[in-house]
Short mmCIF file of C-alpha atoms in Angstrom, two decimals:
data_model
loop_
_atom_site.label_atom_id
_atom_site.label_comp_id
_atom_site.label_asym_id
_atom_site.label_seq_id
_atom_site.Cartn_x
_atom_site.Cartn_y
_atom_site.Cartn_z
CA LYS X 1 -17.09 115.75 87.00
CA VAL X 2 -20.71 114.68 86.85
CA ARG X 3 -19.75 111.25 88.19
CA LYS X 4 -17.85 112.84 91.09
CA LEU X 5 -20.79 115.12 91.87
CA VAL X 6 -23.20 112.16 91.93
CA SER X 7 -20.84 110.25 94.22
CA LEU X 8 -20.62 113.25 96.56
CA LEU X 9 -24.40 113.62 96.70
CA LEU X 10 -24.82 109.91 97.44
CA LEU X 11 -22.26 110.17 100.22
CA MET X 12 -24.02 113.17 101.71
CA GLY X 13 -27.34 111.38 101.48
CA SER X 14 -25.87 108.34 103.22
CA ALA X 15 -24.50 110.48 106.03
CA TRP X 16 -27.86 112.21 106.40
CA CYS X 17 -29.63 108.86 106.65
CA THR X 18 -27.32 107.60 109.42
CA ALA X 19 -27.47 110.66 111.68
CA THR X 20 -30.31 112.00 113.78
CA THR X 21 -31.44 115.60 113.64
CA ALA X 22 -28.78 117.78 115.26
CA GLU X 23 -29.61 119.50 118.54
CA SER X 24 -28.53 122.89 119.73
CA VAL X 25 -27.64 124.13 123.20
CA ASP X 26 -31.07 125.79 123.35
CA ASP X 27 -32.82 122.51 122.51
CA VAL X 28 -31.51 120.74 125.63
CA GLN X 29 -32.64 123.49 128.01
CA SER X 30 -36.04 121.80 128.22
CA ALA X 31 -37.64 118.38 127.75
CA LYS X 32 -41.15 117.08 127.18
CA VAL X 33 -42.24 114.30 129.55
CA GLY X 34 -45.85 113.21 129.25
CA ASN X 35 -47.94 116.37 129.14
CA ALA X 36 -45.36 118.44 131.04
CA THR X 37 -42.56 120.63 129.74
CA LEU X 38 -39.57 120.39 132.06
CA VAL X 39 -36.61 122.73 132.49
CA LEU X 40 -32.97 121.72 132.75
CA ASN X 41 -32.00 121.81 136.42
CA GLY X 42 -28.34 120.99 135.86
CA MET X 43 -25.71 118.72 134.32
CA GLY X 44 -22.79 116.77 135.73
CA LEU X 45 -19.89 114.70 134.43
CA ASN X 46 -20.10 111.10 135.65
CA THR X 47 -16.70 109.46 136.15
CA PHE X 48 -15.58 106.09 137.53
CA LEU X 49 -11.95 105.45 138.47
CA ARG X 50 -11.04 108.63 136.53
CA GLU X 51 -12.77 107.35 133.41
CA GLU X 52 -15.41 109.66 131.98
CA ARG X 53 -18.53 107.55 131.61
CA ALA X 54 -21.39 109.89 130.82
CA VAL X 55 -22.89 113.34 131.03
CA GLY X 56 -25.95 113.34 133.26
CA ALA X 57 -28.80 115.85 133.06
CA LEU X 58 -31.73 116.39 135.39
CA TYR X 59 -34.98 117.97 134.21
CA LEU X 60 -37.71 119.18 136.60
CA GLU X 61 -40.98 121.07 136.42
CA ASN X 62 -39.39 123.77 138.60
CA LYS X 63 -35.70 124.30 139.26
CA SER X 64 -34.42 123.44 142.72
CA ALA X 65 -31.08 123.17 144.51
CA ASP X 66 -32.47 121.22 147.47
CA PRO X 67 -31.82 117.46 147.13
CA GLU X 68 -34.71 116.24 149.26
CA THR X 69 -37.21 118.62 147.66
CA ILE X 70 -36.15 117.26 144.27
CA ALA X 71 -36.33 113.63 145.45
CA THR X 72 -39.77 113.86 147.05
CA SER X 73 -41.60 116.36 144.81
CA ALA X 74 -44.57 114.87 142.99
CA GLY X 75 -44.15 116.34 139.49
CA HIS X 76 -42.78 114.95 136.24
CA LYS X 77 -39.00 114.43 136.15
CA ARG X 78 -36.29 113.18 133.83
CA MET X 79 -32.81 111.80 134.47
CA GLU X 80 -30.85 111.51 131.24
CA MET X 81 -27.40 110.09 130.63
CA ARG X 82 -25.47 110.40 127.39
CA ILE X 83 -22.66 107.89 127.28
CA ILE X 84 -19.08 109.04 126.69
CA THR X 85 -17.09 105.83 127.17
CA THR X 86 -16.69 103.48 124.21
CA ARG X 87 -18.02 100.48 126.13
CA LEU X 88 -20.11 100.23 129.28
CA SER X 89 -21.36 96.72 129.99
CA ALA X 90 -25.00 96.23 130.96
CA ARG X 91 -23.87 94.41 134.10
CA SER X 92 -21.56 97.25 135.19
CA PHE X 93 -24.23 99.87 134.47
CA ALA X 94 -26.91 98.03 136.47
CA GLN X 95 -24.45 97.39 139.30
CA GLN X 96 -23.57 101.10 139.44
CA TRP X 97 -27.24 101.93 140.01
CA SER X 98 -27.71 99.18 142.61
CA GLU X 99 -24.67 100.30 144.59
CA GLY X 100 -25.75 103.94 144.37
CA ILE X 101 -29.20 103.08 145.70
CA SER X 102 -27.70 101.09 148.55
CA LEU X 103 -25.28 103.87 149.57
CA ASN X 104 -27.81 106.72 149.40
CA ASN X 105 -30.94 105.18 150.87
CA SER X 106 -31.83 103.44 154.12
CA GLY X 107 -31.71 99.67 154.56
CA GLU X 108 -35.45 99.82 155.21
CA ASP X 109 -36.04 101.43 151.81
CA TRP X 110 -33.94 98.73 150.14
CA ARG X 111 -35.95 95.97 151.85
CA ASN X 112 -39.32 97.60 151.19
CA TYR X 113 -38.66 98.29 147.50
CA ALA X 114 -36.33 95.41 146.60
CA THR X 115 -38.78 94.11 143.98
CA GLN X 116 -38.89 97.48 142.20
CA ILE X 117 -35.09 97.90 142.39
CA VAL X 118 -34.46 94.45 140.91
CA ALA X 119 -37.04 95.05 138.16
CA PHE X 120 -35.26 98.31 137.27
CA ALA X 121 -31.77 96.77 137.21
CA ARG X 122 -32.92 93.86 135.04
CA MET X 123 -34.08 96.21 132.29
CA PHE X 124 -30.49 96.81 131.21
CA GLN X 125 -29.56 93.84 129.03
CA GLN X 126 -27.46 95.50 126.33
CA ASN X 127 -23.99 97.05 126.53
CA LEU X 128 -23.80 100.80 126.01
CA THR X 129 -21.41 102.79 123.85
CA THR X 130 -20.48 106.38 122.98
CA GLY X 131 -23.52 108.48 122.08
CA ASP X 132 -26.16 106.19 123.61
CA HIS X 133 -28.98 108.00 125.41
CA VAL X 134 -30.37 106.51 128.61
CA VAL X 135 -33.55 108.25 129.76
CA ILE X 136 -35.31 107.59 133.08
CA ASP X 137 -38.60 109.45 133.35
CA TYR X 138 -41.02 109.83 136.20
CA LEU X 139 -44.68 110.26 135.21
CA PRO X 140 -47.13 110.54 138.13
CA GLU X 141 -49.79 108.59 136.23
CA LEU X 142 -47.38 105.77 135.26
CA GLY X 143 -44.36 105.61 137.55
CA THR X 144 -40.76 105.16 136.43
CA ARG X 145 -40.21 104.60 132.70
CA VAL X 146 -36.84 103.61 131.26
CA SER X 147 -35.75 103.95 127.64
CA VAL X 148 -32.48 103.61 125.76
CA ASN X 149 -32.05 105.31 122.39
CA GLY X 150 -35.78 105.85 122.09
CA SER X 151 -36.75 102.22 122.80
CA VAL X 152 -38.77 101.79 126.01
CA LEU X 153 -37.26 99.00 128.11
CA GLY X 154 -40.06 98.93 130.65
CA SER X 155 -41.67 100.73 133.55
CA VAL X 156 -42.04 100.31 137.31
CA PRO X 157 -45.44 101.44 138.64
CA GLY X 158 -45.80 103.80 141.58
CA MET X 159 -43.82 106.68 143.04
CA ASP X 160 -41.51 104.73 145.37
CA LEU X 161 -38.58 103.89 143.06
CA TYR X 162 -37.77 107.29 141.54
CA PRO X 163 -36.62 109.04 144.76
CA LEU X 164 -34.20 106.16 145.34
CA LEU X 165 -32.73 106.69 141.87
CA LEU X 166 -32.49 110.47 142.29
CA ARG X 167 -30.55 110.10 145.53
CA THR X 168 -27.85 108.14 143.69
CA TRP X 169 -27.10 111.47 141.95
CA ILE X 170 -27.83 114.02 144.69
CA GLY X 171 -27.71 112.01 147.91
CA LYS X 172 -25.01 111.71 150.58
CA VAL X 173 -22.70 109.61 148.36
CA PRO X 174 -23.05 110.92 144.78
CA PRO X 175 -20.74 109.89 141.92
CA SER X 176 -18.72 112.99 142.92
CA GLU X 177 -19.39 116.28 144.67
CA ALA X 178 -18.75 118.08 141.37
CA PHE X 179 -21.36 115.90 139.65
CA LYS X 180 -23.89 116.56 142.41
CA GLY X 181 -23.24 120.30 142.31
CA GLY X 182 -23.71 120.35 138.56
CA ILE X 183 -26.99 118.43 138.74
CA LEU X 184 -28.26 120.82 141.44
CA GLY X 185 -27.47 123.76 139.16
CA GLN X 186 -24.80 125.17 141.48
CA SER X 187 -22.36 125.53 138.59
CA ALA X 188 -22.93 126.33 134.93
CA ASP X 189 -20.48 124.55 132.64
CA LYS X 190 -21.12 125.63 129.05
CA ALA X 191 -18.48 123.21 127.75
CA LEU X 192 -20.28 120.31 129.43
CA VAL X 193 -23.61 121.33 127.89
CA GLU X 194 -21.92 121.38 124.48
CA ARG X 195 -20.52 117.89 125.08
CA PHE X 196 -24.01 116.72 126.02
CA VAL X 197 -25.37 118.19 122.79
CA ASN X 198 -22.62 116.63 120.69
CA LEU X 199 -23.23 113.13 122.04
CA GLN X 200 -25.70 112.37 119.28
CA LEU X 201 -27.22 109.11 118.19
CA SER X 202 -27.09 107.76 114.67
CA GLU X 203 -30.10 106.15 113.00
CA THR X 204 -27.94 103.06 112.58
CA ARG X 205 -27.39 102.76 116.35
CA ILE X 206 -31.09 103.39 117.05
CA ALA X 207 -32.06 100.61 114.62
CA GLU X 208 -29.42 98.30 116.08
CA MET X 209 -30.64 98.80 119.64
CA LYS X 210 -34.28 98.46 118.62
CA LYS X 211 -33.54 95.20 116.80
CA ALA X 212 -31.75 93.81 119.84
CA GLU X 213 -34.52 94.96 122.18
CA ASP X 214 -37.21 93.47 119.93
CA ALA X 215 -35.27 90.19 119.89
CA ARG X 216 -35.03 90.23 123.68
CA LYS X 217 -38.75 90.90 124.08
CA LYS X 218 -39.55 88.15 121.56
CA ALA X 219 -37.37 85.71 123.48
CA GLU X 220 -39.08 86.70 126.73
CA GLU X 221 -42.50 86.23 125.13
CA GLU X 222 -41.50 82.81 123.76
CA THR X 223 -40.21 81.80 127.19
CA LYS X 224 -43.44 83.01 128.78
CA LEU X 225 -45.56 81.07 126.28
CA ALA X 226 -43.44 77.95 126.83
CA GLU X 227 -43.87 78.27 130.60
CA GLU X 228 -47.63 78.79 130.22
CA LYS X 229 -47.83 75.73 127.95
CA LYS X 230 -45.85 73.66 130.43
CA LYS X 231 -48.07 74.85 133.27
CA LYS X 232 -51.22 74.01 131.30
CA GLU X 233 -49.89 70.55 130.44
CA GLU X 234 -49.06 69.95 134.10
CA GLU X 235 -52.54 71.08 135.14
CA GLU X 236 -54.09 68.74 132.55
CA ARG X 237 -51.90 65.86 133.75
CA LEU X 238 -52.91 66.43 137.36
CA ALA X 239 -56.56 66.76 136.33
CA ASN X 240 -56.38 63.47 134.39
CA GLU X 241 -54.69 61.75 137.31
CA LYS X 242 -57.40 63.01 139.66
CA LYS X 243 -60.10 61.92 137.21
CA ALA X 244 -58.56 58.44 136.96
CA LYS X 245 -58.23 58.23 140.75
CA ASP X 246 -61.82 59.37 141.27
CA GLU X 247 -62.99 56.79 138.72
CA GLY X 248 -60.94 54.10 140.46
CA ASP X 249 -62.39 55.07 143.83
CA ARG X 250 -65.91 54.99 142.37
CA VAL X 251 -65.41 51.51 140.88
CA ALA X 252 -63.84 50.25 144.11
CA LYS X 253 -66.76 51.63 146.10
CA LEU X 254 -69.27 49.94 143.79
CA GLU X 255 -67.37 46.65 144.07
CA ALA X 256 -67.33 46.98 147.86
CA GLU X 257 -71.07 47.69 147.90
CA LYS X 258 -71.66 44.73 145.58
CA VAL X 259 -69.69 42.40 147.86
CA ALA X 260 -71.52 43.70 150.94
CA LEU X 261 -74.90 43.22 149.24
CA GLN X 262 -73.95 39.68 148.19
CA LYS X 263 -72.99 38.87 151.77
CA GLN X 264 -76.37 40.12 152.97
CA LEU X 265 -78.17 37.97 150.40
CA ASP X 266 -76.12 34.90 151.36
CA ALA X 267 -76.88 35.52 155.02
CA GLN X 268 -80.62 35.76 154.32
CA LYS X 269 -80.57 32.43 152.43
CA LYS X 270 -79.08 30.74 155.48
#
């Protein structure tokens, strides 16, 4: 009996170590972003070809049902997605955002902010799975900050990108009208909020994602250092070539002056 009790306690301890602290429905009614406490504006079920992909949640400083007011307001904001599907490739996820931006914003916006859009899409390098948390925050002092499972993937400075992202949810061509209505707070779906709450991360998944992200950042840093080294070597090569050329030109000039002087001396002797 003692042995069984010890085994049970070890099992419970193991489960505790691999799960994050449980949330409640009340916990997800607000979110802390920077120094601001935001309120839940609404939630929507994101589907693609009838497949449930994620539950999306929008947090604002003040609730609003007006899409353009939400998109252009200057305060802190959060777009959060909790993944439902068992596998969502990084490529498909980034493509979904790019297409949404294209459909819900003007061609001029796309051209003007192409650099920011590409920088955002390139942040997603890892496939997503059930329970993953994708958080896209807007902080007026920083810009757009993206994190997955608590690991910050990067940020895009300025205020220009975030409205483009928001319109993919609440613009003219949202994932669905039901999703848009939910995000705008036009419908309250308690069952959906409970699903959002139940899509919890495990410590194992957090550690796994962090390890992969650290490896990616390390690889990027190594690539950057290699490129800087190559650039420095090329600059040194060009500098040495210039130095050798300058030295050659100097010697040639001295030789030419020497020959000219010798000719003058020979002419004087005659």
